[in-house]
Amino acid sequence: MRLDKFLADSGAGTRTEVKKLIQKGMVQVNGETAKKPELKVDPERDVVEFGGERLGARAEFVYYLLHKPAGYVSATEDIREKTVLELVPKDGRRNLFPVGRLDKDTEGLLLITDDGDFAHSITSPKKHVDKKYVANLDGEITDDTIKAFSDGIEFSDGTKCRSAVLECDENDKKTGIVTICEGKYHQVKKMFLCCGLKVVHLQRISIGGLYLDSNLHIGECKLLTDLDKKSVFIGNIH
Ligand code: URA
């Protein structure tokens, strides 16, 4: 890529500002002072320095928070469907994948990374990381529904869910906020079905202490900060 783009992407300044830095001889590429903004650099191999500091050394892993829209499958590739990977910047050198899965029609917070250990620490059933969903239903939540969620729903095939928290507003009993600490297939929809309710819309709003950013429009993604990453493991119910 062009040197001025690389510098701007690395946070050294705007495209105009970094051109001036280059003209002033303040940028070195592989130990030599760069003279042209259009000089081609390979971020992987070339050492670009500004003010004595190396810029843009490739991060070991990347972590995106995606506001997933309905209509995309949580997979790395699919012959028929659009995948969530189409919504994050392309980087052919990284093996990005979604952390866990949201159904095709579910919206909301989905993490995408190439860090397998991080993904495992969120999805492993042993880690009990909370996931919070807003579910719009075709009927009203009752005290019995809330109790059934708290006791632990058992699916018809005998699968037992851990205790979950179901909250709803007095004035809107057709909307539930559910907190679960596992990730069984279609779990939230199946839990409500066991109580005679159909989920008509589902959105995940948080994983642990990491919440969907209200400034992040549907279909957009952002890079996680270190603090965001840590917040995933804070404040879980079990
Ligand atoms: N539970 C579901 O039923 N669907 C999802 O996408 C996530 C949790």
mmCIF file of C-alpha atoms and ligand atoms in Angstrom:
data_model
loop_
_atom_site.group_PDB
_atom_site.id
_atom_site.type_symbol
_atom_site.label_atom_id
_atom_site.label_comp_id
_atom_site.label_asym_id
_atom_site.label_seq_id
_atom_site.Cartn_x
_atom_site.Cartn_y
_atom_site.Cartn_z
ATOM 1 C CA MET A 1 0.000 0.000 0.000
ATOM 2 C CA ARG A 2 1.023 3.659 -0.366
ATOM 3 C CA LEU A 3 3.180 5.050 2.421
ATOM 4 C CA ASP A 4 0.844 8.004 3.090
ATOM 5 C CA LYS A 5 -2.148 5.643 3.432
ATOM 6 C CA PHE A 6 -0.200 3.336 5.715
ATOM 7 C CA LEU A 7 0.819 6.272 7.938
ATOM 8 C CA ALA A 8 -2.718 7.653 8.064
ATOM 9 C CA ASP A 9 -4.154 4.200 8.846
ATOM 10 C CA SER A 10 -1.584 3.843 11.647
ATOM 11 C CA GLY A 11 -2.842 7.054 13.261
ATOM 12 C CA ALA A 12 0.108 9.303 12.396
ATOM 13 C CA GLY A 13 -2.237 11.994 11.029
ATOM 14 C CA THR A 14 -4.570 12.792 8.154
ATOM 15 C CA ARG A 15 -3.496 12.025 4.599
ATOM 16 C CA THR A 16 -2.503 15.729 4.138
ATOM 17 C CA GLU A 17 -0.625 15.840 7.461
ATOM 18 C CA VAL A 18 1.369 12.694 6.796
ATOM 19 C CA LYS A 19 2.353 13.958 3.334
ATOM 20 C CA LYS A 20 3.914 16.976 5.080
ATOM 21 C CA LEU A 21 5.751 14.702 7.544
ATOM 22 C CA ILE A 22 7.198 12.801 4.594
ATOM 23 C CA GLN A 23 8.210 16.028 2.816
ATOM 24 C CA LYS A 24 9.946 17.183 5.998
ATOM 25 C CA GLY A 25 11.977 13.957 6.029
ATOM 26 C CA MET A 26 10.452 12.734 9.285
ATOM 27 C CA VAL A 27 9.554 9.228 8.099
ATOM 28 C CA GLN A 28 11.998 6.367 7.612
ATOM 29 C CA VAL A 29 11.348 3.180 5.691
ATOM 30 C CA ASN A 30 13.792 0.379 6.420
ATOM 31 C CA GLY A 31 16.219 2.888 7.928
ATOM 32 C CA GLU A 32 16.153 5.310 4.989
ATOM 33 C CA THR A 33 14.356 8.632 4.880
ATOM 34 C CA ALA A 34 11.297 8.335 2.656
ATOM 35 C CA LYS A 35 10.759 11.107 0.119
ATOM 36 C CA LYS A 36 7.550 10.185 -1.687
ATOM 37 C CA PRO A 37 4.051 9.697 -0.231
ATOM 38 C CA GLU A 38 3.266 7.250 -3.040
ATOM 39 C CA LEU A 39 6.158 4.948 -2.105
ATOM 40 C CA LYS A 40 4.798 1.383 -1.848
ATOM 41 C CA VAL A 41 5.278 -0.338 1.531
ATOM 42 C CA ASP A 42 4.462 -3.848 2.677
ATOM 43 C CA PRO A 43 3.137 -3.533 6.262
ATOM 44 C CA GLU A 44 4.162 -7.147 6.809
ATOM 45 C CA ARG A 45 7.827 -6.721 5.883
ATOM 46 C CA ASP A 46 8.833 -3.061 5.781
ATOM 47 C CA VAL A 47 9.845 -1.223 8.938
ATOM 48 C CA VAL A 48 8.220 2.202 8.888
ATOM 49 C CA GLU A 49 9.357 4.641 11.580
ATOM 50 C CA PHE A 50 8.168 8.071 12.555
ATOM 51 C CA GLY A 51 9.830 10.007 15.400
ATOM 52 C CA GLY A 52 11.972 6.948 16.127
ATOM 53 C CA GLU A 53 8.946 4.662 16.722
ATOM 54 C CA ARG A 54 7.900 1.771 14.558
ATOM 55 C CA LEU A 55 4.416 2.182 13.176
ATOM 56 C CA GLY A 56 1.720 -0.276 12.378
ATOM 57 C CA ALA A 57 3.504 -3.433 13.472
ATOM 58 C CA ARG A 58 0.877 -6.064 12.713
ATOM 59 C CA ALA A 59 -1.226 -6.892 15.754
ATOM 60 C CA GLU A 60 -1.120 -10.557 16.683
ATOM 61 C CA PHE A 61 -4.913 -10.884 16.629
ATOM 62 C CA VAL A 62 -7.864 -8.707 15.692
ATOM 63 C CA TYR A 63 -11.224 -8.485 17.433
ATOM 64 C CA TYR A 64 -14.313 -6.969 15.812
ATOM 65 C CA LEU A 65 -17.667 -6.257 17.386
ATOM 66 C CA LEU A 66 -20.277 -6.564 14.640
ATOM 67 C CA HIS A 67 -23.856 -5.304 14.830
ATOM 68 C CA LYS A 68 -25.207 -8.281 12.929
ATOM 69 C CA PRO A 69 -28.228 -7.707 10.713
ATOM 70 C CA ALA A 70 -30.793 -10.415 9.967
ATOM 71 C CA GLY A 71 -30.136 -12.310 6.733
ATOM 72 C CA TYR A 72 -26.478 -13.245 7.361
ATOM 73 C CA VAL A 73 -25.302 -16.645 8.560
ATOM 74 C CA SER A 74 -22.673 -16.950 11.311
ATOM 75 C CA ALA A 75 -20.174 -18.886 9.213
ATOM 76 C CA THR A 76 -16.887 -18.238 7.449
ATOM 77 C CA GLU A 77 -18.252 -19.349 4.086
ATOM 78 C CA ASP A 78 -21.498 -20.571 2.610
ATOM 79 C CA ILE A 79 -22.395 -21.434 -0.950
ATOM 80 C CA ARG A 80 -25.895 -19.961 -0.803
ATOM 81 C CA GLU A 81 -26.094 -17.439 2.023
ATOM 82 C CA LYS A 82 -24.382 -14.159 2.845
ATOM 83 C CA THR A 83 -21.960 -14.613 5.742
ATOM 84 C CA VAL A 84 -21.103 -12.265 8.614
ATOM 85 C CA LEU A 85 -17.492 -12.203 7.378
ATOM 86 C CA GLU A 86 -18.683 -10.099 4.439
ATOM 87 C CA LEU A 87 -19.396 -7.330 6.965
ATOM 88 C CA VAL A 88 -15.867 -6.953 8.394
ATOM 89 C CA PRO A 89 -12.828 -5.527 6.563
ATOM 90 C CA LYS A 90 -11.250 -8.119 4.305
ATOM 91 C CA ASP A 91 -7.882 -9.410 5.408
ATOM 92 C CA GLY A 92 -6.878 -12.400 3.349
ATOM 93 C CA ARG A 93 -3.970 -13.139 5.682
ATOM 94 C CA ARG A 94 -6.124 -13.719 8.739
ATOM 95 C CA ASN A 95 -8.399 -16.633 9.498
ATOM 96 C CA LEU A 96 -11.267 -14.642 10.934
ATOM 97 C CA PHE A 97 -14.310 -16.455 12.300
ATOM 98 C CA PRO A 98 -17.424 -15.604 14.324
ATOM 99 C CA VAL A 99 -17.303 -16.312 18.065
ATOM 100 C CA GLY A 100 -20.240 -18.662 18.519
ATOM 101 C CA ARG A 101 -23.314 -18.295 16.413
ATOM 102 C CA LEU A 102 -26.400 -16.165 16.007
ATOM 103 C CA ASP A 103 -29.236 -17.548 13.891
ATOM 104 C CA LYS A 104 -29.657 -16.095 10.404
ATOM 105 C CA ASP A 105 -32.671 -14.057 11.548
ATOM 106 C CA THR A 106 -31.109 -12.927 14.859
ATOM 107 C CA GLU A 107 -29.578 -9.463 15.076
ATOM 108 C CA GLY A 108 -27.146 -7.865 17.473
ATOM 109 C CA LEU A 109 -23.753 -8.265 19.020
ATOM 110 C CA LEU A 110 -21.456 -10.777 17.359
ATOM 111 C CA LEU A 111 -17.693 -10.951 17.905
ATOM 112 C CA ILE A 112 -15.393 -11.837 15.032
ATOM 113 C CA THR A 113 -11.745 -12.642 15.615
ATOM 114 C CA ASP A 114 -8.797 -14.822 14.635
ATOM 115 C CA ASP A 115 -7.922 -15.535 18.287
ATOM 116 C CA GLY A 116 -9.007 -19.111 18.998
ATOM 117 C CA ASP A 117 -8.214 -18.977 22.747
ATOM 118 C CA PHE A 118 -10.300 -15.826 23.212
ATOM 119 C CA ALA A 119 -13.210 -17.401 21.317
ATOM 120 C CA HIS A 120 -12.944 -20.586 23.369
ATOM 121 C CA SER A 121 -12.983 -18.668 26.653
ATOM 122 C CA ILE A 122 -16.340 -17.168 25.629
ATOM 123 C CA THR A 123 -18.041 -20.145 24.020
ATOM 124 C CA SER A 124 -16.834 -22.949 26.278
ATOM 125 C CA PRO A 125 -19.800 -24.259 28.331
ATOM 126 C CA LYS A 126 -17.451 -24.381 31.342
ATOM 127 C CA LYS A 127 -16.820 -20.617 31.315
ATOM 128 C CA HIS A 128 -20.430 -19.453 31.849
ATOM 129 C CA VAL A 129 -20.147 -16.125 30.054
ATOM 130 C CA ASP A 130 -23.535 -14.372 30.071
ATOM 131 C CA LYS A 131 -25.300 -13.504 26.848
ATOM 132 C CA LYS A 132 -28.225 -11.106 27.049
ATOM 133 C CA TYR A 133 -31.013 -11.021 24.456
ATOM 134 C CA VAL A 134 -34.077 -8.912 23.831
ATOM 135 C CA ALA A 135 -36.869 -11.179 22.592
ATOM 136 C CA ASN A 136 -40.141 -9.957 21.105
ATOM 137 C CA LEU A 137 -42.831 -12.576 21.560
ATOM 138 C CA ASP A 138 -46.235 -13.484 20.144
ATOM 139 C CA GLY A 139 -47.763 -13.597 23.631
ATOM 140 C CA GLU A 140 -47.256 -12.365 27.166
ATOM 141 C CA ILE A 141 -44.653 -13.443 29.702
ATOM 142 C CA THR A 142 -46.192 -14.621 32.981
ATOM 143 C CA ASP A 143 -44.727 -15.250 36.436
ATOM 144 C CA ASP A 144 -44.700 -18.948 35.480
ATOM 145 C CA THR A 145 -42.499 -18.207 32.451
ATOM 146 C CA ILE A 146 -40.046 -16.302 34.645
ATOM 147 C CA LYS A 147 -40.002 -19.154 37.184
ATOM 148 C CA ALA A 148 -39.532 -21.802 34.490
ATOM 149 C CA PHE A 149 -36.519 -19.892 33.115
ATOM 150 C CA SER A 150 -35.089 -19.541 36.608
ATOM 151 C CA ASP A 151 -35.631 -23.251 37.432
ATOM 152 C CA GLY A 152 -33.915 -24.291 34.172
ATOM 153 C CA ILE A 153 -35.938 -25.231 31.091
ATOM 154 C CA GLU A 154 -35.844 -28.842 29.916
ATOM 155 C CA PHE A 155 -36.240 -29.402 26.145
ATOM 156 C CA SER A 156 -38.421 -32.279 24.868
ATOM 157 C CA ASP A 157 -35.264 -34.307 24.021
ATOM 158 C CA GLY A 158 -34.257 -34.189 27.701
ATOM 159 C CA THR A 159 -31.609 -31.461 27.316
ATOM 160 C CA LYS A 160 -31.559 -29.367 30.487
ATOM 161 C CA CYS A 161 -30.707 -25.675 30.378
ATOM 162 C CA ARG A 162 -29.018 -23.903 33.243
ATOM 163 C CA SER A 163 -30.948 -21.370 35.250
ATOM 164 C CA ALA A 164 -31.616 -18.216 33.221
ATOM 165 C CA VAL A 165 -32.842 -14.758 34.137
ATOM 166 C CA LEU A 166 -35.960 -13.463 32.386
ATOM 167 C CA GLU A 167 -37.037 -9.889 32.944
ATOM 168 C CA CYS A 168 -39.873 -7.876 31.464
ATOM 169 C CA ASP A 169 -41.519 -4.533 31.852
ATOM 170 C CA GLU A 170 -44.928 -4.408 33.580
ATOM 171 C CA ASN A 171 -46.226 -2.413 30.599
ATOM 172 C CA ASP A 172 -44.815 -4.625 27.857
ATOM 173 C CA LYS A 173 -45.070 -8.305 28.690
ATOM 174 C CA LYS A 174 -44.514 -9.326 25.082
ATOM 175 C CA THR A 175 -40.851 -8.257 25.305
ATOM 176 C CA GLY A 176 -38.421 -10.228 27.444
ATOM 177 C CA ILE A 177 -34.803 -9.620 28.369
ATOM 178 C CA VAL A 178 -33.154 -12.991 28.781
ATOM 179 C CA THR A 179 -29.738 -13.724 30.249
ATOM 180 C CA ILE A 180 -28.281 -17.158 29.571
ATOM 181 C CA CYS A 181 -24.781 -18.416 30.239
ATOM 182 C CA GLU A 182 -24.642 -21.139 27.582
ATOM 183 C CA GLY A 183 -25.058 -21.331 23.847
ATOM 184 C CA LYS A 184 -27.222 -24.279 22.879
ATOM 185 C CA TYR A 185 -28.606 -24.390 19.331
ATOM 186 C CA HIS A 186 -31.624 -22.032 19.013
ATOM 187 C CA GLN A 187 -31.571 -21.881 22.808
ATOM 188 C CA VAL A 188 -33.625 -18.755 23.493
ATOM 189 C CA LYS A 189 -36.271 -19.572 20.883
ATOM 190 C CA LYS A 190 -36.591 -23.129 22.214
ATOM 191 C CA MET A 191 -36.785 -21.986 25.841
ATOM 192 C CA PHE A 192 -39.721 -19.705 25.028
ATOM 193 C CA LEU A 193 -41.376 -22.390 22.896
ATOM 194 C CA CYS A 194 -41.297 -24.713 25.929
ATOM 195 C CA CYS A 195 -43.393 -22.048 27.668
ATOM 196 C CA GLY A 196 -45.834 -21.744 24.735
ATOM 197 C CA LEU A 197 -44.349 -18.501 23.323
ATOM 198 C CA LYS A 198 -42.885 -17.879 19.875
ATOM 199 C CA VAL A 199 -39.984 -15.478 19.415
ATOM 200 C CA VAL A 200 -40.827 -13.118 16.561
ATOM 201 C CA HIS A 201 -37.647 -11.029 16.801
ATOM 202 C CA LEU A 202 -34.398 -11.654 18.637
ATOM 203 C CA GLN A 203 -31.477 -9.339 19.281
ATOM 204 C CA ARG A 204 -28.341 -10.045 21.355
ATOM 205 C CA ILE A 205 -27.379 -6.955 23.315
ATOM 206 C CA SER A 206 -24.405 -8.121 25.387
ATOM 207 C CA ILE A 207 -21.754 -10.718 26.043
ATOM 208 C CA GLY A 208 -20.562 -10.516 29.656
ATOM 209 C CA GLY A 209 -20.060 -6.825 30.408
ATOM 210 C CA LEU A 210 -19.604 -5.913 26.735
ATOM 211 C CA TYR A 211 -22.697 -4.208 25.301
ATOM 212 C CA LEU A 212 -23.831 -3.407 21.795
ATOM 213 C CA ASP A 213 -22.777 0.169 21.134
ATOM 214 C CA SER A 214 -25.825 2.342 20.381
ATOM 215 C CA ASN A 215 -23.703 4.373 17.909
ATOM 216 C CA LEU A 216 -22.901 1.273 15.901
ATOM 217 C CA HIS A 217 -25.498 0.996 13.150
ATOM 218 C CA ILE A 218 -26.844 -2.319 12.039
ATOM 219 C CA GLY A 219 -24.359 -3.959 9.632
ATOM 220 C CA GLU A 220 -21.411 -1.936 10.993
ATOM 221 C CA CYS A 221 -18.450 -3.242 12.956
ATOM 222 C CA LYS A 222 -15.743 -1.721 15.118
ATOM 223 C CA LEU A 223 -12.441 -2.904 16.528
ATOM 224 C CA LEU A 224 -12.508 -3.824 20.215
ATOM 225 C CA THR A 225 -10.235 -1.974 22.623
ATOM 226 C CA ASP A 226 -8.328 -3.938 25.291
ATOM 227 C CA LEU A 227 -10.864 -2.661 27.832
ATOM 228 C CA ASP A 228 -13.776 -3.927 25.698
ATOM 229 C CA LYS A 229 -12.096 -7.321 25.533
ATOM 230 C CA LYS A 230 -11.673 -7.507 29.302
ATOM 231 C CA SER A 231 -15.272 -6.442 29.916
ATOM 232 C CA VAL A 232 -16.506 -9.675 28.303
ATOM 233 C CA PHE A 233 -15.393 -11.530 31.435
ATOM 234 C CA ILE A 234 -16.834 -9.097 33.982
ATOM 235 C CA GLY A 235 -20.176 -9.324 35.800
ATOM 236 C CA ASN A 236 -21.407 -12.790 34.829
ATOM 237 C CA ILE A 237 -24.265 -14.335 36.837
ATOM 238 C CA HIS A 238 -22.845 -17.831 37.519
HETATM 239 N N1 URA B 1 -30.851 -18.274 20.856
HETATM 240 C C1 URA B 1 -31.534 -18.445 19.717
HETATM 241 O O1 URA B 1 -32.571 -19.069 19.700
HETATM 242 N N2 URA B 1 -31.054 -17.902 18.596
HETATM 243 C C2 URA B 1 -29.909 -17.179 18.547
HETATM 244 O O2 URA B 1 -29.526 -16.699 17.475
HETATM 245 C C3 URA B 1 -29.210 -17.014 19.745
HETATM 246 C C4 URA B 1 -29.695 -17.573 20.888
#
